[in-house]
Amino acid sequence: MNILIPLLQEGQSAVADLMYGPERGSDGDRLELGDLLANDAFPVPARIRDQRESRSPDIQRALSLGYVPILDTSSWDYAVEETRTRPPVHAHRWVTFVAVSPVRGVSAPDDDSPREELTAFVDLPGGTTTMSIPLAGPPVVEMLEARHCALPSRGLCAPGCGSCAIREVLGPRSGLVCMCDHDGQAG
């Protein structure tokens, strides 16, 4: 379970301030995970702060590369509408949208694991994938290999094999996943 999602929901005003604030950087289509966690107004539990202050180079690298995409609410609504022609699915990983204002929000990866993790998107040479930092145990970073039907970080499926299609996910938190029509494989 990605604990970033409830934190984004709880800290909507802090996220909106970062999205619209005067110190907004040139990369206006994403919020960097490090910036989000460093914001005093964002609700960062002590166990995440401990990870952020870790001297582990892997943790520091992950926090500097991790981000959540900024999307217009209308773009996410359009992606959800696109799923209406296909039946909903169960998936182990998906993308959830958190509205932080009436017109914009952020998307974040989520999963059905009972293990609490801090998960964000990262861009690698092979495409966009996710990185997770477990909150229990030793500081370790897990990067999931990007599949040809990558998670729809911005509400869109990557071209993949040509049959990757966006689907609505059934579960405790709603979301979207890309899945191959030919083999039922989710990103």
Coordinates of C-alpha atoms in Angstrom, one line a residue:
M1 CA 0.0 0.0 0.0
N2 CA 1.4 3.4 -1.0
I3 CA 1.1 5.6 2.0
L4 CA 1.9 8.6 -0.2
I5 CA -1.8 8.6 -1.3
P6 CA -3.4 9.3 2.1
L7 CA -0.7 11.8 2.7
L8 CA -1.5 13.6 -0.5
Q9 CA -5.2 13.6 0.4
E10 CA -4.5 14.9 3.9
G11 CA -2.0 17.5 2.6
Q12 CA -4.0 18.8 -0.3
S13 CA -3.5 22.5 0.5
A14 CA 0.3 22.0 0.8
V15 CA 0.4 20.1 -2.5
A16 CA -1.7 22.9 -4.1
D17 CA 0.7 25.5 -2.7
L18 CA 3.6 23.6 -4.3
M19 CA 1.8 23.3 -7.6
Y20 CA 0.8 27.0 -7.9
G21 CA 3.5 28.6 -5.7
P22 CA 5.9 31.3 -6.8
E23 CA 8.9 29.0 -6.3
R24 CA 7.5 26.6 -8.9
G25 CA 10.4 25.3 -11.0
S26 CA 10.5 24.9 -14.8
D27 CA 9.2 21.3 -14.6
G28 CA 5.5 22.3 -14.3
D29 CA 4.1 18.8 -15.1
R30 CA 5.3 17.1 -11.9
L31 CA 6.0 17.5 -8.2
E32 CA 9.4 16.1 -7.1
L33 CA 9.1 13.7 -4.2
G34 CA 12.0 15.4 -2.3
D35 CA 10.3 18.8 -2.6
L36 CA 7.1 17.4 -1.4
L37 CA 8.6 15.7 1.7
A38 CA 10.7 18.8 2.5
N39 CA 7.7 21.0 2.6
D40 CA 6.9 21.9 6.3
A41 CA 3.2 22.1 5.6
F42 CA 3.1 18.5 4.1
P43 CA 2.1 15.9 6.7
V44 CA 5.3 13.7 6.8
P45 CA 5.2 11.0 9.5
A46 CA 8.4 10.4 11.5
R47 CA 9.1 7.1 9.8
I48 CA 9.2 8.8 6.4
R49 CA 11.3 11.6 7.8
D50 CA 13.7 9.0 9.1
Q51 CA 13.9 7.5 5.6
R52 CA 14.4 11.0 4.1
E53 CA 17.3 11.7 6.5
S54 CA 18.9 8.3 5.8
R55 CA 22.4 8.4 4.6
S56 CA 21.8 5.6 2.2
P57 CA 22.8 6.7 -1.3
D58 CA 20.0 4.6 -2.7
I59 CA 17.4 6.3 -0.6
Q60 CA 18.8 9.8 -1.5
R61 CA 18.9 8.9 -5.2
A62 CA 15.3 7.5 -5.1
L63 CA 14.0 10.6 -3.3
S64 CA 15.7 12.9 -5.9
L65 CA 14.3 10.9 -8.9
G66 CA 10.8 10.2 -7.6
Y67 CA 7.9 12.3 -8.6
V68 CA 4.1 12.5 -8.9
P69 CA 2.7 13.8 -12.2
I70 CA 0.5 16.9 -12.2
L71 CA -2.7 16.5 -14.2
D72 CA -5.8 18.5 -15.1
T73 CA -8.8 16.9 -13.5
S74 CA -10.4 16.9 -17.0
S75 CA -7.6 14.7 -18.3
W76 CA -8.1 12.2 -15.6
D77 CA -11.9 12.2 -16.1
Y78 CA -11.3 11.6 -19.8
A79 CA -9.1 8.6 -19.0
V80 CA -11.7 7.2 -16.7
E81 CA -14.4 7.7 -19.4
E82 CA -12.2 5.8 -21.8
T83 CA -12.5 2.7 -19.5
R84 CA -16.3 2.6 -19.8
T85 CA -16.1 0.4 -23.0
R86 CA -14.2 -2.4 -21.1
P87 CA -15.1 -4.3 -18.0
P88 CA -13.3 -3.3 -14.8
V89 CA -10.4 -5.5 -13.7
H90 CA -8.5 -6.6 -10.6
A91 CA -4.9 -5.6 -10.6
H92 CA -2.0 -5.8 -8.2
R93 CA -0.7 -2.3 -9.2
W94 CA -2.5 0.7 -10.6
V95 CA -2.6 4.5 -10.6
T96 CA -4.8 6.6 -8.3
F97 CA -5.7 10.3 -8.9
V98 CA -5.8 12.8 -5.9
A99 CA -7.5 16.1 -6.7
V100 CA -5.9 19.0 -4.9
S101 CA -8.0 21.8 -6.4
P102 CA -11.2 21.9 -8.5
V103 CA -9.1 21.7 -11.7
R104 CA -5.9 19.9 -11.0
G105 CA -4.4 17.0 -9.1
V106 CA -1.6 14.5 -9.0
S107 CA -1.5 10.8 -9.9
A108 CA 0.4 8.2 -7.8
P109 CA 1.1 4.5 -8.1
D110 CA -0.7 2.2 -5.8
D111 CA -0.8 -1.5 -5.1
D112 CA -2.6 -4.2 -3.2
S113 CA 0.3 -5.1 -0.9
P114 CA -0.3 -5.0 2.8
R115 CA 3.3 -3.7 3.2
E116 CA 3.5 0.1 3.8
E117 CA 5.7 1.8 1.2
L118 CA 6.4 5.2 -0.1
T119 CA 6.0 4.8 -3.9
A120 CA 6.5 7.3 -6.7
F121 CA 7.2 7.4 -10.4
V122 CA 10.7 7.5 -11.8
D123 CA 11.8 8.0 -15.4
L124 CA 14.5 5.6 -16.6
P125 CA 16.0 5.1 -20.0
G126 CA 13.4 2.2 -20.7
G127 CA 10.4 4.4 -19.7
T128 CA 8.5 5.4 -16.7
T129 CA 8.3 3.0 -13.8
T130 CA 7.9 3.1 -10.1
M131 CA 10.2 3.1 -7.1
S132 CA 9.2 2.0 -3.6
I133 CA 10.9 2.6 -0.2
P134 CA 9.5 0.1 2.4
L135 CA 8.8 1.9 5.7
A136 CA 9.7 -1.2 7.9
G137 CA 13.0 -2.9 7.9
P138 CA 16.3 -1.7 6.4
P139 CA 16.4 1.3 4.1
V140 CA 16.2 -0.3 0.6
V141 CA 14.8 1.0 -2.7
E142 CA 12.9 -1.3 -5.0
M143 CA 12.6 -0.2 -8.7
L144 CA 10.1 -2.2 -10.6
E145 CA 11.0 -3.1 -14.2
A146 CA 8.9 -1.2 -16.7
R147 CA 6.6 -3.6 -18.7
H148 CA 5.4 -2.9 -22.1
C149 CA 2.0 -1.9 -20.7
A150 CA 3.4 0.6 -18.2
L151 CA 1.2 2.1 -15.5
P152 CA -0.7 5.1 -16.9
S153 CA 1.1 7.8 -14.9
R154 CA -0.7 10.5 -16.8
G155 CA -3.9 8.7 -17.5
L156 CA -2.6 7.3 -20.8
C157 CA -1.2 3.9 -21.8
A158 CA 2.2 3.7 -23.5
P159 CA 2.1 2.2 -27.0
G160 CA 3.6 -1.0 -25.8
C161 CA 2.7 -4.0 -28.0
G162 CA -0.2 -2.0 -29.7
S163 CA -3.0 -3.5 -27.6
C164 CA -2.3 -1.9 -24.3
A165 CA -5.7 -0.5 -23.2
I166 CA -6.7 1.6 -20.1
R167 CA -8.9 -0.2 -17.6
E168 CA -10.6 0.8 -14.4
V169 CA -9.4 -1.1 -11.3
L170 CA -11.7 -2.6 -8.7
G171 CA -10.4 -2.4 -5.2
P172 CA -10.2 -0.5 -2.0
R173 CA -9.0 2.7 -3.9
S174 CA -10.2 3.3 -7.4
G175 CA -7.7 3.7 -10.2
L176 CA -6.5 2.9 -13.6
V177 CA -4.2 0.3 -15.1
C178 CA -3.0 -0.5 -18.6
M179 CA -3.6 -4.0 -19.7
C180 CA -2.9 -6.0 -22.9
D181 CA -6.1 -7.1 -24.6
H182 CA -4.3 -10.2 -26.0
D183 CA -3.0 -11.7 -22.7
G184 CA -4.7 -9.8 -19.8
Q185 CA -1.3 -8.7 -18.4
A186 CA -1.4 -5.5 -16.4
G187 CA 1.5 -3.0 -16.2

